[in-house]
Amino acid sequence: MEVENGANGEDSSPSHKMKEYNSDTAQVNGINGYSDKKSHKSEHKDKHRDKDRERDKEKSKSKEHKSSKDKDRHSSSSKDKDRDKERHSSHKSSSRDKERSDKDKHRDKDKHRDEKKSSKDKEKEHKSSHDKDHKSSSKDKERKDKDKHSSSKDKDKDRHSSSKDKHRDKDKHHSSSKDKDRKDKNKERKSEKESEKSYDDEREKKSKNHSKHENDVGREDSAREDSVDEDDNKLIIKEEPESQDEVDDKNASAASSCDYNLSQFKSDESRFEDSTADVKQEEDSDEDLPLSARMEHTSVKRKIESDDEDDMPLNARKKPKKEKKEKSEKKKKKRSVEDDEEEWDRPVKKEKIKKEKDSIKTENESPKKGGRKKKEEEPQEVWKWWEEEKKDDGKKWKFLEHKGPVFAPPYEPLPDHVKFYYDGKEMKLTPEAEEVASFYSKMLDHDYTTKEVFNNNFFKDWRKVMSESERKVIKDLKKCNFKSMHAYYMDLAEKNRNRTKEEKQALKEKNEALIKEYGFCNIDGHKEKIGNFKIEPPGLFRGRGEHPKMGMLKRRVEAEDIIINCSQDSKIPEPPPGHKWKEVRHDDNVTWLASWTENVQNQVKYIMLNPSSKLKGEKDWQKYETARRLHKCIDKIREEYKDDWKSKEMRIRQRAVALYFIDKLALRAGNEKDEDQADTVGCCSLRVEHISLHKEKDGKEYVVVFDFLGKDSIRYYNEVPVEKRVFKNLQLFMEHKSPGDDLFDRLNTAIMNKHLNELMEGLTAKVFRTYNASWTLQQQLDKLTNADDSVAEKILAYNRANRAVAILCNHQRSVPKGHEKSMEKLKEKIDAKKEAIKDAERQVKDAAKDAKHGSVKEKTVYDKKKKMLQRLKEQLTKLEIQETDRDENKTIALGTSKLNYLDPRISVAWCKKYGVPIEKIYNKTQRDKFRWAIDMAGPDYVF
DNA sequence: CATCGGACTTGCTGTCAGAATT
DNA sequence: AATTCTGACAGCAAGTCCGATG
């Protein structure tokens, strides 16, 4: 597994993710799977009411501010611990108690807040500004340092540290202040836009003066361009011829810094060669000039500029979207109140379990023991839709018939002996309130019942469903005692686990019957599996990361909420008795069978088909085809964005740099997010605080360190050496911005995707992820597979290739519980096996002697022994492979990339080529999903 | 064109059944 | 048979992208 490409010493970067599949290095740059979840964001609605005041304040103390912000910037990395804790919380009941008490401390506050909702926002403002000034400083620093130094090993320890609580609330406040910072800053920026504007405008003017239009900055004009650049920003600007050495150097670095992984190195090199040549010509030489000097220079320039609406930061152009939002907020609220109070508990549910076709089924089922593997050997013949001609009329189906969704089972009230106590006194709750209480009581073990936000949200929503009299009494969550309920549910769960075989069998049959009836639909004459035909049961919402809505009540969904979609001429599904559907429609432009709007986030949820279905499969296939098309023009696109790094237009430069990240690092696009969601970012929404620039780091030049929370609040940490020009551009983008400002202030996903679509039809940011993932897999497979390895070794190679992709895409998982332990066990096993082999070897020797002059019988004994030894040895290697594999996989999740990013045909082809059974790579569901690929890809398929 | 919401994909985690082990 | 371990999967949250809308 050699990774390094030593020659140019450039990209030996452990920081480069792709390399890390390399077992032992996996931790090097901290990608090591300890992603942390948390958000910097918190509830800040209505903030701008106070905006002006705030702004003034801020201005007056801009200095202090700055320092506290600096700290903030690092806070994200400091939160690992929290996440880890979160993850492991369930095993730490001991520390939990402690936490609880902490929590209690905060409850008073909460209550307070709750009761004066109207003044809540203000209060928060205050609070956060206080926090900003007082709290965040010392603690954050502390944590920051800690984090900085915590290696992966340390982190293991950290996660068990008990200082968590102290920090939790801090974090929150802290994050809220930060958030505010960010927003306010943006506002400030808005007000500053004139100067911004003029900055760009001047540039524009200049370029016009030079009789050059923005878009056609040709190389021929480099002289002119240079001078232009020089005027408007020296970073990119003055280009001086370089010595040959430098040129060479750059070539090397350009190539290597773009390499996705070792095996790709070569191809990358060639990919980037051409453009590098250009770069070198124009490479700036002004690096020696101190930044500040350059800044001055530029800022002077800016003043002279004129106007140009076009090149203005996006947020300056944005219209206030607040009002609308507020409105919809209100609507939401109103609605949910109504719902909660009026239609809260209608008995739902039908649980018809039809057994019509059971006869057929039972035959398959009797040898059930065989489990999934044996049963359902492709029941009906497969619909080979991929062999049919497809038409592109946007119609998703011609005929669609199904039986509607299955509703969550109704609430079962508590038996009489299970009590709820308020303030020490027993209290019988109305069923509505009791149900919601039950949600909470079931979660008592969970860490999030220690979170302030969670508890507040829960309590608020809970009170909404209480009766008038209950509401009068129950005013403090602290005084609620759910213990009895909790015990009851634990007990119930325990009992369920201990169900007898018969009971289990019965349940299973029941379930299968349900699937049989509701789990399939008829689409264009074919029977296809539905993905999720069960409606989500009510419960408490648990967002990921530091979600402001965690703990809110997720209402029970009724037929009255559901829109049914099916063919007009189909048998329309029956609503449960006494109910009716919200609507029945016949929309063949969409693929869903039913939908409803969920009350917490106000989003539409759908019932759709299983991934094995044609509808999904075709889309999937198409996705990979798009990625392959990208492969054909990727060189051109790369060249182009490299050119754009030199563009005179800020927006184009930003776009080009962002695209570079998307391409090279497989970052997500990064849409803007609402404030009532956890604060996570992607490429276009990166903020200044999320990257730091190092002219030199660990022996590498121009290193950009990314540290932010991405989707699902998974931490992305990566140290990436970039090309100098990118580095300079980033410096430019970051000038005069505070940590909370957008890094790419003239860019958003819409702009990016629009541009991409112009480059290639159907191209969007996420295609790069697919493309680079699949491409990497193919490269890695080529590189890592030896035709004469054993199957186990080949599989290891596959997993490693897969892992390289997972690392690229930053697919992480929490370290499985008891990973340590299971590793130890494995080791023991290996040792035992080694012993056995030694023993067997001795025996073989003995037998060999006997066999020499022995009879036939002794010879067979010898043969037998030899075979045994052979087998043992195989087992040993297998175990050893398992060991490395598992260890390397500790924090890396392979599933997501396998399922969503890797062209299955690559894997299929690989299996066919090297004689690896497909089942070793894909389990049953995966094989179902990728049936099309398994069928169509031959051993020679290349991506 | 900004914004919103709908539709669909992507992604992590907890649970549970079946396999492995004792 | 009991217990532990593990992979598969359900579940559902959270992204991306697009087109309608004003």
Coordinates of N, CA, C and O in Angstrom, one line a residue, chain A residues 27 38 79 96 118-119 133 231 248 283 332 353 384 441 570 594-595 600 627 699 748 753 758 780 802 920 923:
Chain A
Q27 N -5.5 7.9 10.8 CA -5.8 8.9 11.8 C -5.0 10.2 11.6 O -5.3 11.2 12.2
K38 N -22.8 18.8 16.1 CA -23.3 19.8 17.0 C -23.5 21.0 16.1 O -23.1 21.0 15.0
K79 N -15.7 20.7 19.5 CA -16.9 20.0 19.9 C -17.0 18.5 19.7 O -17.9 17.8 20.0
R96 N -24.5 10.2 33.6 CA -25.7 10.8 33.2 C -26.4 11.6 34.4 O -26.9 12.6 34.2
S118 N -42.9 35.9 24.9 CA -42.9 37.2 24.1 C -41.5 37.8 24.1 O -41.0 38.4 23.2
S119 N -41.0 37.8 25.3 CA -39.7 38.5 25.4 C -38.5 37.6 25.2 O -37.4 38.0 25.4
D133 N -19.3 37.7 25.6 CA -18.2 38.4 26.3 C -17.6 37.6 27.4 O -16.4 37.7 27.6
D231 N -3.9 46.2 -10.6 CA -4.7 47.3 -10.1 C -5.7 46.8 -9.0 O -5.8 47.3 -8.0
D248 N 9.0 24.0 -13.0 CA 8.9 22.5 -12.8 C 8.2 22.2 -11.5 O 7.3 21.3 -11.5
E283 N 1.8 32.6 -13.2 CA 1.9 32.5 -11.8 C 2.4 33.8 -11.2 O 3.4 34.4 -11.7
K332 N -47.6 27.9 10.5 CA -47.2 26.6 11.0 C -47.7 26.4 12.4 O -48.4 25.4 12.8
I353 N -55.4 -8.2 8.6 CA -54.3 -9.0 8.1 C -54.9 -10.1 7.2 O -55.4 -11.1 7.7
K384 N -37.1 -7.1 -16.4 CA -35.8 -6.5 -16.9 C -36.1 -5.2 -17.6 O -35.9 -5.1 -18.9
S441 N -40.9 9.4 28.4 CA -40.4 8.4 29.4 C -39.6 7.3 28.7 O -38.7 6.8 29.4
S570 N -57.5 2.9 -11.4 CA -57.1 1.8 -10.5 C -58.1 1.7 -9.3 O -58.9 2.6 -9.2
A594 N -48.1 8.0 -1.9 CA -48.9 8.8 -0.8 C -47.9 9.8 -0.2 O -46.7 9.6 -0.2
S595 N -48.5 10.8 0.3 CA -47.7 11.8 1.0 C -48.4 12.5 2.1 O -49.7 12.5 2.1
V600 N -43.4 19.0 12.3 CA -42.2 19.6 13.0 C -41.5 20.6 12.0 O -41.3 21.7 12.3
A627 N -22.6 10.7 -14.7 CA -21.2 10.8 -14.2 C -20.2 10.4 -15.2 O -19.1 10.9 -15.3
G699 N 5.5 20.8 6.5 CA 6.3 20.6 5.3 C 5.7 20.7 4.0 O 6.3 20.5 3.0
N748 N -23.7 31.0 -4.9 CA -24.6 30.0 -4.2 C -24.8 28.8 -5.1 O -24.3 28.8 -6.2
N753 N -24.7 25.6 -10.1 CA -25.3 24.6 -10.9 C -25.7 25.1 -12.3 O -25.7 24.4 -13.3
E758 N -24.3 24.7 -17.9 CA -23.8 25.2 -19.2 C -22.6 24.4 -19.7 O -22.3 24.3 -20.9
Q780 N -8.7 2.4 -7.8 CA -8.2 1.6 -6.7 C -8.3 0.1 -7.0 O -7.4 -0.6 -6.6
N802 N -13.2 0.5 -1.7 CA -14.4 1.1 -1.2 C -14.1 2.1 -0.1 O -14.7 3.2 0.0
K920 N -20.5 -11.8 -2.2 CA -19.4 -11.3 -1.3 C -19.4 -9.8 -1.2 O -18.8 -9.3 -0.3
N923 N -25.0 -7.7 -0.5 CA -26.0 -8.6 0.2 C -27.3 -8.6 -0.6 O -27.4 -7.9 -1.7

